[in-house]
XYZ file of C-alpha atoms in Angstrom:
451
model
C 0.071 0.235 0.039
C 1.426 3.985 -0.838
C 1.632 6.305 1.766
C 1.997 9.637 0.617
C 3.125 12.648 3.143
C 2.125 16.155 2.071
C 3.529 18.316 4.935
C 5.802 21.247 4.940
C 7.707 20.598 8.259
C 10.343 18.629 7.001
C 11.448 16.573 9.956
C 7.832 15.527 10.260
C 7.666 14.600 7.087
C 10.616 12.213 7.438
C 9.717 10.820 10.390
C 6.512 9.560 9.187
C 8.244 8.212 6.118
C 10.674 6.096 7.710
C 8.016 4.747 10.278
C 5.710 3.776 6.974
C 8.204 2.191 5.336
C 9.206 0.020 8.267
C 6.035 -1.233 8.482
C 6.071 -2.274 4.723
C 4.095 1.003 3.139
C 5.778 2.372 -0.151
C 5.998 5.783 1.325
C 6.535 9.410 -0.589
C 6.823 12.894 0.647
C 5.980 16.378 -0.807
C 5.818 19.846 1.164
C 3.319 21.305 -1.022
C 0.650 21.690 -3.374
C 3.265 21.824 -6.229
C 4.882 18.546 -5.085
C 1.085 16.872 -4.870
C 0.035 17.970 -8.451
C 4.149 16.705 -9.770
C 3.327 13.376 -7.986
C 0.343 12.815 -9.289
C 1.087 13.438 -12.448
C 3.075 10.188 -12.096
C 1.020 8.002 -10.434
C -2.572 7.681 -8.707
C -2.357 7.608 -4.861
C -3.795 4.910 -2.081
C -3.040 6.852 1.599
C -2.914 10.672 2.059
C -1.990 12.323 4.904
C -2.701 15.971 4.359
C -1.679 18.730 6.253
C -4.191 21.540 6.007
C -1.664 24.672 6.085
C 1.165 24.539 3.783
C 3.804 26.733 2.813
C 1.990 27.306 -0.691
C -1.741 27.535 0.161
C -4.523 25.619 1.767
C -3.974 22.075 1.861
C -7.753 21.442 1.261
C -7.756 22.595 -1.983
C -5.679 19.691 -3.067
C -8.402 17.407 -1.553
C -10.677 17.484 -4.614
C -7.801 16.582 -7.003
C -6.964 13.580 -4.820
C -10.294 12.372 -4.805
C -10.636 12.810 -8.558
C -7.291 11.026 -9.706
C -7.814 8.008 -7.166
C -11.453 7.438 -6.122
C -10.675 4.795 -3.610
C -7.885 6.905 -2.069
C -8.303 7.809 2.197
C -7.121 11.132 3.047
C -6.310 12.050 6.381
C -6.284 15.580 7.003
C -3.430 16.417 9.837
C -4.464 20.091 11.492
C -3.164 22.008 14.737
C -6.042 22.167 17.284
C -8.750 25.011 17.073
C -9.000 24.125 13.277
C -12.139 22.099 13.962
C -14.120 24.920 11.302
C -11.640 23.094 9.214
C -12.009 19.124 9.747
C -15.579 19.609 9.393
C -14.565 20.988 5.760
C -12.721 18.158 5.194
C -14.898 15.685 6.087
C -17.860 17.339 3.656
C -15.439 17.169 1.002
C -14.330 13.430 1.404
C -11.536 13.130 3.838
C -11.379 9.811 5.391
C -10.372 11.144 8.881
C -8.142 13.340 10.546
C -5.092 13.806 13.098
C -5.066 16.834 15.649
C -1.387 18.100 15.474
C 0.753 17.071 17.895
C -0.417 13.312 17.487
C 1.686 10.381 18.820
C 3.250 8.038 15.726
C 0.954 5.244 16.894
C -1.900 7.351 16.276
C -0.596 7.883 12.558
C 0.180 3.853 12.039
C -3.466 2.835 13.400
C -5.103 5.858 11.050
C -2.976 4.308 7.846
C -4.080 0.353 9.020
C -7.566 1.791 9.186
C -7.649 3.103 5.739
C -5.482 0.106 4.316
C -8.538 -2.125 5.944
C -11.098 0.029 4.344
C -9.563 0.160 0.983
C -9.419 -3.831 1.035
C -12.522 -4.033 1.965
C -13.505 -1.884 -1.039
C -11.737 -3.287 -3.474
C -13.143 -7.109 -2.223
C -16.420 -5.884 -2.913
C -15.687 -4.329 -6.313
C -14.150 -7.680 -7.586
C -17.292 -9.664 -5.954
C -19.557 -7.104 -7.933
C -17.258 -7.841 -11.135
C -17.311 -11.534 -10.568
C -20.910 -11.792 -10.704
C -21.470 -8.773 -13.332
C -18.311 -10.693 -16.018
C -18.919 -14.533 -17.060
C -19.515 -16.342 -19.950
C -23.533 -16.641 -20.974
C -24.450 -19.692 -22.062
C -25.474 -23.074 -20.555
C -23.966 -25.216 -23.590
C -21.429 -27.950 -22.332
C -18.466 -25.460 -23.663
C -19.624 -22.990 -21.175
C -19.588 -25.374 -18.160
C -15.970 -26.669 -19.299
C -14.822 -23.542 -19.509
C -16.337 -22.371 -15.806
C -14.413 -25.702 -14.134
C -11.251 -24.693 -15.447
C -11.765 -21.260 -14.057
C -12.392 -22.589 -10.759
C -9.692 -24.722 -10.382
C -7.123 -22.102 -11.762
C -7.957 -19.188 -10.003
C -7.202 -21.312 -6.739
C -3.071 -20.900 -7.859
C -0.884 -17.858 -7.685
C 1.875 -17.325 -9.772
C 0.719 -19.491 -12.725
C 0.582 -18.836 -16.317
C -2.198 -18.985 -18.606
C -3.017 -18.931 -22.291
C -6.427 -18.159 -23.610
C -7.175 -19.043 -27.376
C -9.688 -18.335 -29.503
C -11.098 -16.601 -32.495
C -11.851 -12.754 -32.101
C -14.768 -11.918 -30.266
C -15.001 -15.005 -28.110
C -14.835 -13.568 -24.746
C -10.684 -14.121 -23.912
C -10.793 -10.979 -21.706
C -13.721 -12.097 -19.987
C -12.424 -15.559 -18.850
C -9.253 -13.449 -17.924
C -11.279 -11.574 -15.425
C -13.508 -14.379 -14.536
C -9.574 -16.028 -13.385
C -9.314 -12.963 -11.451
C -12.112 -12.097 -9.870
C -12.910 -15.924 -8.958
C -9.128 -15.696 -7.176
C -9.759 -13.213 -4.780
C -6.413 -11.948 -4.624
C -5.679 -8.868 -3.599
C -3.895 -7.060 -6.421
C -5.321 -5.499 -9.246
C -6.341 -6.948 -13.107
C -4.053 -4.692 -15.212
C -4.436 -5.381 -19.160
C -2.572 -4.467 -22.135
C -2.626 -4.993 -25.804
C 1.256 -6.226 -27.130
C -0.226 -5.113 -30.457
C -1.714 -1.470 -29.543
C 1.566 -0.278 -28.166
C 4.532 0.626 -30.342
C 7.498 -1.705 -30.069
C 9.651 1.326 -28.752
C 7.129 1.878 -25.710
C 6.120 -1.719 -24.878
C 9.046 -2.615 -22.587
C 8.600 0.362 -20.533
C 4.863 0.408 -20.323
C 5.221 -3.215 -19.276
C 8.155 -2.635 -16.888
C 8.203 0.612 -16.024
C 11.456 3.262 -16.372
C 13.480 5.519 -14.367
C 14.126 9.258 -14.857
C 16.427 9.647 -17.997
C 16.102 6.022 -18.870
C 15.226 7.635 -22.404
C 13.918 10.584 -24.214
C 11.159 11.807 -22.739
C 11.483 10.012 -19.083
C 11.262 12.464 -17.154
C 10.129 10.732 -13.698
C 10.150 7.524 -12.588
C 7.162 5.354 -13.878
C 5.997 1.780 -12.491
C 5.465 -0.793 -14.915
C 2.052 -2.308 -15.428
C 3.752 -5.693 -14.537
C 4.545 -3.761 -10.874
C 0.842 -2.624 -10.722
C -0.361 -6.126 -11.082
C 1.652 -7.574 -8.306
C -0.469 -9.704 -6.273
C -3.419 -9.779 -8.644
C -3.513 -10.766 -12.475
C -1.929 -9.620 -15.621
C -3.463 -9.933 -18.662
C -1.530 -9.885 -22.305
C -3.887 -9.538 -24.660
C -2.745 -10.478 -28.597
C 0.607 -12.407 -26.659
C 1.401 -13.409 -30.364
C 2.259 -9.518 -31.683
C 4.696 -9.438 -28.713
C 7.973 -8.101 -30.732
C 10.649 -10.530 -31.085
C 13.066 -8.163 -28.864
C 10.966 -8.254 -25.732
C 10.004 -12.018 -25.989
C 13.580 -13.213 -24.374
C 12.707 -10.445 -21.499
C 9.208 -11.805 -21.292
C 10.276 -15.285 -20.635
C 12.727 -14.085 -18.145
C 10.453 -12.561 -15.676
C 8.250 -15.491 -16.276
C 10.896 -17.643 -15.128
C 11.979 -15.618 -12.235
C 8.658 -12.936 -11.310
C 11.428 -10.557 -10.818
C 11.930 -7.474 -13.167
C 14.275 -4.391 -13.658
C 12.751 -1.241 -14.715
C 14.387 0.390 -17.802
C 17.445 2.468 -16.608
C 17.572 0.984 -13.202
C 19.812 -1.250 -11.746
C 17.789 -3.075 -9.065
C 15.559 -5.627 -9.537
C 11.618 -6.269 -8.057
C 10.127 -9.067 -7.055
C 6.699 -9.869 -7.960
C 3.625 -12.237 -7.523
C 0.793 -12.576 -9.738
C -0.438 -14.833 -11.681
C -0.173 -13.706 -15.963
C -3.086 -14.197 -18.408
C -2.127 -14.313 -22.139
C -4.638 -14.595 -24.912
C -4.140 -14.804 -28.730
C -6.274 -15.395 -31.656
C -3.026 -15.843 -34.134
C -1.753 -19.251 -34.791
C 1.270 -19.476 -32.507
C 2.514 -22.888 -33.898
C 3.135 -20.727 -37.416
C 4.347 -17.977 -35.790
C 6.894 -20.629 -34.040
C 7.793 -22.103 -37.722
C 8.559 -18.471 -39.042
C 10.977 -17.453 -36.243
C 8.081 -14.839 -35.222
C 7.946 -15.958 -31.843
C 9.819 -17.989 -29.276
C 9.018 -21.737 -28.863
C 10.388 -21.462 -25.021
C 8.150 -18.825 -24.508
C 5.544 -20.685 -25.918
C 5.619 -23.329 -23.810
C 6.531 -21.205 -20.917
C 3.065 -19.149 -21.169
C 0.807 -22.535 -22.055
C 1.130 -23.567 -18.832
C -2.353 -23.956 -18.462
C -4.101 -23.708 -22.008
C -7.567 -23.138 -23.093
C -9.396 -22.823 -26.246
C -12.809 -20.787 -26.392
C -15.206 -22.437 -29.131
C -16.424 -20.182 -31.593
C -20.236 -18.929 -30.914
C -21.317 -20.857 -33.891
C -20.283 -24.415 -32.098
C -22.315 -23.231 -28.639
C -25.814 -24.187 -29.669
C -28.588 -22.266 -28.183
C -25.822 -19.834 -26.412
C -26.202 -17.419 -28.964
C -30.171 -17.103 -28.352
C -29.428 -16.631 -24.368
C -26.924 -14.513 -25.484
C -29.442 -12.329 -27.176
C -31.739 -11.982 -24.316
C -28.578 -11.193 -21.951
C -28.192 -8.337 -24.099
C -31.592 -7.293 -24.773
C -32.070 -6.874 -20.804
C -28.754 -4.996 -20.815
C -29.409 -2.387 -23.362
C -33.069 -2.025 -22.228
C -31.656 -0.937 -18.521
C -28.750 1.061 -20.058
C -31.096 2.993 -22.343
C -34.290 2.859 -20.319
C -35.687 1.225 -22.842
C -38.601 -1.452 -22.792
C -37.373 -4.927 -23.738
C -37.062 -6.051 -27.542
C -38.872 -9.054 -28.318
C -37.254 -11.544 -31.084
C -39.462 -13.107 -33.787
C -39.187 -16.922 -34.244
C -37.780 -16.465 -37.641
C -34.994 -13.955 -36.005
C -34.417 -17.007 -33.673
C -33.737 -19.250 -36.103
C -31.521 -17.039 -38.044
C -29.661 -16.286 -35.018
C -29.458 -19.843 -34.268
C -27.993 -20.674 -37.854
C -25.786 -18.230 -38.380
C -22.084 -18.763 -38.616
C -21.561 -15.600 -36.495
C -17.708 -14.571 -37.621
C -17.635 -11.645 -35.502
C -18.424 -14.095 -32.134
C -20.172 -12.701 -29.149
C -18.993 -9.301 -30.098
C -20.846 -9.236 -33.081
C -23.841 -10.217 -31.413
C -23.825 -7.650 -28.614
C -22.844 -4.782 -31.266
C -26.008 -6.024 -33.560
C -28.407 -6.099 -30.364
C -27.103 -2.488 -29.433
C -27.490 -1.282 -32.950
C -31.079 -2.280 -32.761
C -32.079 -0.451 -30.270
C -30.901 2.599 -31.472
C -32.237 2.703 -34.652
C -35.784 0.589 -34.021
C -38.889 2.628 -33.620
C -39.716 2.899 -30.212
C -43.425 1.731 -30.481
C -42.325 -1.398 -32.463
C -40.830 -3.863 -29.729
C -40.404 -6.799 -32.347
C -37.391 -8.128 -33.777
C -38.471 -8.928 -37.014
C -36.012 -9.972 -40.270
C -36.244 -6.798 -41.948
C -34.466 -5.310 -38.994
C -31.548 -7.623 -39.099
C -28.783 -6.307 -41.455
C -29.219 -7.526 -45.211
C -25.762 -9.259 -45.122
C -26.195 -11.214 -42.170
C -29.410 -12.883 -43.854
C -27.354 -13.217 -47.263
C -24.695 -15.181 -45.982
C -27.490 -17.687 -44.337
C -27.337 -21.104 -46.236
C -29.800 -21.423 -49.153
C -32.207 -24.561 -50.151
C -31.193 -25.299 -53.317
C -34.740 -27.345 -54.869
C -34.061 -29.929 -57.016
C -37.169 -29.022 -59.217
C -36.063 -25.048 -59.117
C -36.730 -23.597 -62.429
C -34.264 -20.985 -62.456
C -30.684 -20.978 -61.554
C -29.193 -17.341 -60.755
C -25.691 -16.248 -59.405
C -26.603 -16.204 -55.884
C -27.316 -12.555 -54.773
C -29.177 -10.926 -58.116
C -31.479 -9.190 -56.198
C -29.048 -6.608 -54.822
C -28.486 -4.755 -58.025
C -32.381 -4.457 -58.650
C -34.431 -1.389 -58.331
C -36.862 -1.759 -55.736
C -39.739 -1.796 -57.915
C -38.288 -4.643 -60.017
C -37.336 -6.259 -57.058
C -40.894 -6.314 -55.823
C -42.309 -7.516 -59.666
C -39.470 -10.505 -59.224
C -40.634 -11.416 -56.118
C -44.098 -11.720 -57.185
C -43.316 -13.395 -60.101
C -41.609 -16.141 -58.089
C -44.207 -16.675 -55.407
C -46.463 -17.322 -58.443
C -44.511 -19.889 -60.007
C -43.961 -21.954 -56.842
C -47.608 -21.837 -56.594
C -46.675 -19.698 -52.975
C -44.064 -22.285 -51.890
C -41.784 -19.540 -50.132
C -38.931 -22.230 -50.070
C -38.673 -22.966 -53.728
C -39.176 -19.184 -54.566
C -36.491 -18.329 -52.439
C -34.062 -21.093 -54.222
C -35.208 -20.106 -57.443
C -33.767 -16.372 -56.727
C -30.690 -17.493 -55.275
C -31.270 -16.761 -51.383
C -32.242 -18.328 -48.359
C -35.606 -18.338 -47.039
C -35.152 -15.885 -44.614
C -33.763 -13.026 -46.648
C -36.875 -13.877 -49.245
C -39.192 -13.443 -45.936
C -37.301 -10.292 -45.017
C -37.653 -8.732 -48.555
C -41.355 -9.629 -48.424
C -41.697 -7.887 -45.801
C -39.840 -4.859 -46.785
C -42.499 -4.498 -49.735
C -45.382 -5.655 -47.812
C -45.636 -8.869 -49.517
C -45.720 -10.828 -46.431
């Protein structure tokens, strides 16, 4: 736990700093508001002992900035006798508690302990809420097996997990489920290895010291250190630069790191969850990924199935996201028609759960609020055109697959009417004669009032 001491009496500040460090706290000091602001530019505080009368201004002016930068922070104001009005003001503005000067060292230690316990409790509650909120939706066997894997893995610290699966299958969701089920005191820290330039990725992961490179104007803690006691999630691990892979391998072996520009190693304890949708075996063959690193991160591997292999989970996800966006947007829930449910079960979902979620959000945004039924006309045309077609052996016409997309509305309506007439009202045959899936035909019939 980090303790900041904002106090212009140098002897008091240094005495508190030394005492806190002996108790295992990470402690920093500043003599005024300027120093406080400089520290907040570098990191977020946890416990702050704040003097209300500083050489460069009213200490309480820094209170809103502290709580804005770190809402979970606990601020203990320090004031001389007779400043009761200031104490009341401080508590109203969000201070955790106060100490009257002069105070015994033991009082400060007790106050820090109480603040630490309050922060730890808030974090546990937050993790419990996150654990309940973050889960894979579905009752398929695949989801049950993933739940069993999460339960087993979450009991262990300092393990490496590799989650593989197509984009949108929920790899980060599973990583957060592991973290939430673990009950660990540390944070869940995520980084996308493909989203950060190679020149900055090492500093982001392992941290840096002032002057380590151009622009490093202050010490910076890396994400690995921030995840100490918790979970580090490395998304798109397959895109990690080869120049960094050897350092990552060493870190995974030793759980120790050395910030850029530092000569001191830092020991950490955390679980590392990696995720990728890339073919790591091919990357190993091409020399883009180290085989020894692969074996290290794949200590505990799991493959997430695509949505098209999860059966009726698609309908459970549809219901889940309907409730989610209904609550979020303050709208009445939408009701899918039976035809739409058939499409959801038959569609290949190339974008997996992410595609389904985005589709439901789009429906809530674009649909007329007076119409609560999701019908085929509400679904994207490309989704219906991607459905498998039922070619009838007695079909009277053969087409190139999607001829109607190039027709004007009036000609399209004429073609639909003729196809229905030729097939004597048999919509399956009519769809086949036009090179469409049955669902695509129904959508067009609804569009032209022919349903």
